[in-house]
PDB file of C-alpha atoms in Angstrom:
ATOM      1  CA  MET A1193     108.857 -10.618 -53.451  1.00 74.00           C
ATOM      2  CA  THR A1194     105.739 -12.321 -54.824  1.00 86.00           C
ATOM      3  CA  VAL A1195     102.293 -11.235 -55.909  1.00 90.00           C
ATOM      4  CA  LYS A1196      99.427 -12.840 -53.998  1.00 94.00           C
ATOM      5  CA  ARG A1197      95.719 -12.632 -54.633  1.00 95.00           C
ATOM      6  CA  GLU A1198      92.912 -14.232 -52.639  1.00 97.00           C
ATOM      7  CA  VAL A1199      89.159 -14.377 -53.075  1.00 97.00           C
ATOM      8  CA  VAL A1200      86.588 -16.062 -50.832  1.00 98.00           C
ATOM      9  CA  GLU A1201      83.134 -17.054 -52.063  1.00 97.00           C
ATOM     10  CA  SER A1202      80.322 -19.069 -50.484  1.00 97.00           C
ATOM     11  CA  PHE A1203      78.234 -21.660 -52.285  1.00 97.00           C
ATOM     12  CA  GLU A1204      75.020 -23.199 -51.001  1.00 96.00           C
ATOM     13  CA  VAL A1205      76.286 -26.664 -51.833  1.00 94.00           C
ATOM     14  CA  PRO A1206      77.682 -29.375 -49.507  1.00 94.00           C
ATOM     15  CA  SER A1207      81.478 -29.577 -49.404  1.00 92.00           C
ATOM     16  CA  ASN A1208      81.590 -33.072 -50.937  1.00 91.00           C
ATOM     17  CA  GLU A1209      79.770 -31.753 -54.021  1.00 95.00           C
ATOM     18  CA  ILE A1210      81.995 -28.663 -54.218  1.00 96.00           C
ATOM     19  CA  SER A1211      84.996 -30.979 -54.199  1.00 95.00           C
ATOM     20  CA  GLY A1212      83.708 -32.739 -57.312  1.00 95.00           C
ATOM     21  CA  PHE A1213      82.887 -29.442 -59.004  1.00 97.00           C
ATOM     22  CA  ILE A1214      86.407 -28.141 -58.319  1.00 97.00           C
ATOM     23  CA  GLU A1215      87.875 -31.281 -59.886  1.00 96.00           C
ATOM     24  CA  LYS A1216      85.713 -30.748 -62.987  1.00 97.00           C
ATOM     25  CA  VAL A1217      86.821 -27.118 -63.352  1.00 97.00           C
ATOM     26  CA  LEU A1218      90.480 -28.099 -62.987  1.00 97.00           C
ATOM     27  CA  THR A1219      90.149 -30.620 -65.826  1.00 96.00           C
ATOM     28  CA  GLU A1220      88.316 -28.278 -68.227  1.00 94.00           C
ATOM     29  CA  LYS A1221      90.235 -27.066 -71.260  1.00 91.00           C
ATOM     30  CA  GLN A1222      90.954 -23.344 -71.013  1.00 90.00           C
ATOM     31  CA  LYS A1223      91.577 -21.053 -73.969  1.00 89.00           C
ATOM     32  CA  PHE A1224      94.713 -19.207 -72.805  1.00 89.00           C
ATOM     33  CA  TYR A1225      96.147 -21.354 -70.009  1.00 92.00           C
ATOM     34  CA  SER A1226      96.075 -24.831 -68.522  1.00 94.00           C
ATOM     35  CA  PHE A1227      96.023 -26.253 -65.018  1.00 96.00           C
ATOM     36  CA  THR A1228      99.040 -28.518 -64.541  1.00 95.00           C
ATOM     37  CA  LYS A1229     100.541 -30.481 -61.674  1.00 95.00           C
ATOM     38  CA  THR A1230      97.147 -30.595 -59.956  1.00 96.00           C
ATOM     39  CA  ILE A1231      97.086 -32.516 -56.701  1.00 96.00           C
ATOM     40  CA  ARG A1232      94.616 -32.916 -53.919  1.00 95.00           C
ATOM     41  CA  SER A1233      96.782 -32.302 -50.885  1.00 87.00           C
ATOM     42  CA  ALA A1234      94.050 -32.898 -48.289  1.00 85.00           C
ATOM     43  CA  ASP A1235      90.324 -33.610 -48.067  1.00 88.00           C
ATOM     44  CA  ASP A1236      89.670 -29.887 -48.401  1.00 94.00           C
ATOM     45  CA  CYS A1237      92.547 -28.576 -50.522  1.00 97.00           C
ATOM     46  CA  PHE A1238      93.681 -28.628 -54.149  1.00 98.00           C
ATOM     47  CA  GLU A1239      96.978 -27.286 -55.439  1.00 97.00           C
ATOM     48  CA  THR A1240      97.611 -26.568 -59.104  1.00 98.00           C
ATOM     49  CA  VAL A1241      99.892 -24.595 -61.370  1.00 97.00           C
ATOM     50  CA  ILE A1242      98.514 -22.270 -64.038  1.00 96.00           C
ATOM     51  CA  LYS A1243     100.619 -22.367 -67.190  1.00 93.00           C
ATOM     52  CA  PRO A1244      99.886 -19.852 -69.986  1.00 89.00           C
ATOM     53  CA  ILE A1245      99.503 -21.378 -73.450  1.00 89.00           C
ATOM     54  CA  GLY A1246     101.249 -19.694 -76.353  1.00 81.00           C
ATOM     55  CA  TRP A1247     103.023 -17.095 -74.219  1.00 77.00           C
ATOM     56  CA  PRO A1248     106.443 -18.540 -73.343  1.00 74.00           C
ATOM     57  CA  PHE A1249     107.593 -15.420 -71.471  1.00 79.00           C
ATOM     58  CA  ILE A1250     104.725 -15.402 -68.977  1.00 80.00           C
ATOM     59  CA  LEU A1251     105.657 -17.417 -65.914  1.00 86.00           C
ATOM     60  CA  SER A1252     103.479 -20.084 -64.370  1.00 91.00           C
ATOM     61  CA  THR A1253     101.507 -19.308 -61.216  1.00 94.00           C
ATOM     62  CA  LYS A1254     100.617 -21.477 -58.241  1.00 97.00           C
ATOM     63  CA  MET A1255      96.929 -21.660 -57.246  1.00 98.00           C
ATOM     64  CA  ASN A1256      95.583 -23.097 -53.996  1.00 98.00           C
ATOM     65  CA  ILE A1257      91.904 -23.895 -53.551  1.00 98.00           C
ATOM     66  CA  THR A1258      90.596 -24.714 -50.096  1.00 98.00           C
ATOM     67  CA  PHE A1259      87.027 -25.165 -48.931  1.00 97.00           C
ATOM     68  CA  ASN A1260      85.124 -25.800 -45.712  1.00 95.00           C
ATOM     69  CA  GLU A1261      81.539 -25.905 -44.567  1.00 93.00           C
ATOM     70  CA  VAL A1262      80.217 -22.811 -42.838  1.00 92.00           C
ATOM     71  CA  GLU A1263      76.632 -23.174 -41.571  1.00 88.00           C
ATOM     72  CA  ASN A1264      74.511 -24.185 -44.612  1.00 89.00           C
ATOM     73  CA  ALA A1265      77.120 -23.275 -47.218  1.00 95.00           C
ATOM     74  CA  THR A1266      80.616 -24.147 -48.326  1.00 97.00           C
ATOM     75  CA  GLU A1267      83.213 -21.410 -48.306  1.00 97.00           C
ATOM     76  CA  VAL A1268      85.778 -21.651 -51.113  1.00 98.00           C
ATOM     77  CA  VAL A1269      89.076 -19.781 -50.797  1.00 98.00           C
ATOM     78  CA  ILE A1270      91.140 -19.354 -53.946  1.00 98.00           C
ATOM     79  CA  GLN A1271      94.660 -17.992 -53.720  1.00 97.00           C
ATOM     80  CA  THR A1272      97.208 -17.330 -56.435  1.00 97.00           C
ATOM     81  CA  ILE A1273     100.901 -16.962 -55.649  1.00 94.00           C
ATOM     82  CA  SER A1274     103.363 -15.790 -58.274  1.00 90.00           C
ATOM     83  CA  GLN A1275     106.912 -16.964 -58.580  1.00 87.00           C
ATOM     84  CA  LYS A1276     109.278 -15.083 -56.276  1.00 84.00           C
ATOM     85  CA  TRP A1277     110.822 -12.836 -58.932  1.00 81.00           C
ATOM     86  CA  VAL A1278     107.458 -11.420 -60.081  1.00 80.00           C
ATOM     87  CA  PHE A1279     106.994  -7.993 -58.502  1.00 77.00           C
ATOM     88  CA  ASN A1280     103.626  -6.828 -59.825  1.00 78.00           C
ATOM     89  CA  ASP A1281     100.597  -7.875 -61.822  1.00 79.00           C
ATOM     90  CA  SER A1282     100.428  -5.180 -64.504  1.00 75.00           C
ATOM     91  CA  PHE A1283      97.801  -6.981 -66.560  1.00 80.00           C
ATOM     92  CA  ASN A1284      95.684  -8.143 -63.566  1.00 86.00           C
ATOM     93  CA  MET A1285      96.192 -11.749 -64.669  1.00 87.00           C
ATOM     94  CA  TYR A1286      96.043 -13.261 -61.185  1.00 89.00           C
ATOM     95  CA  ASN A1287      92.600 -11.817 -60.445  1.00 92.00           C
ATOM     96  CA  GLY A1288      91.576 -12.952 -63.920  1.00 93.00           C
ATOM     97  CA  TYR A1289      92.613 -16.534 -63.165  1.00 95.00           C
ATOM     98  CA  ILE A1290      90.581 -16.479 -59.951  1.00 96.00           C
ATOM     99  CA  ASN A1291      87.531 -14.856 -61.536  1.00 96.00           C
ATOM    100  CA  LYS A1292      87.536 -17.313 -64.448  1.00 96.00           C
ATOM    101  CA  PHE A1293      87.839 -20.230 -62.027  1.00 97.00           C
ATOM    102  CA  LEU A1294      84.901 -18.942 -59.949  1.00 97.00           C
ATOM    103  CA  GLU A1295      82.845 -18.347 -63.094  1.00 96.00           C
ATOM    104  CA  SER A1296      83.357 -21.966 -64.095  1.00 96.00           C
ATOM    105  CA  LEU A1297      82.625 -23.210 -60.563  1.00 97.00           C
ATOM    106  CA  ARG A1298      79.350 -21.248 -60.475  1.00 97.00           C
ATOM    107  CA  LYS A1299      78.185 -23.133 -63.602  1.00 95.00           C
ATOM    108  CA  TYR A1300      78.228 -26.379 -61.630  1.00 91.00           C
ATOM    109  CA  SER A1301      76.723 -25.081 -58.417  1.00 83.00           C
TER     110      SER A1301
END
C-alpha cells in the first residue's frame, strides 16, 4: 500500500513559462530535503524524488509534476507517491512537500 497526495492549481502563465519556473523550483536548495533524480519525461511532465536531508530513517518520495494549458491559464498537477511499504503520512509530510513546491512556484509566476 502507498500514500498518494495530489493537488491541482492554475496559473495565469503560458505553459512554456511554467515549464521554466518548475525547473527553477526543482533546482532550488531546500532546507530539509532535496530534489534528486529529476527528469523531464515529456514536454509537459517532470519526475523527481524528494530525499530528506539529515533524517536517514525517512524514506524518499516520488513526485510527479504535469501541466497543460486550460483556456487562458496553465493547470499544474502535483502528485506525491510514497514507497510501497509506507502506510500513512502521520506528519503530513507529503502535503507539505506539495505546498512548499507550490509556494516556490507562485514566487515565479
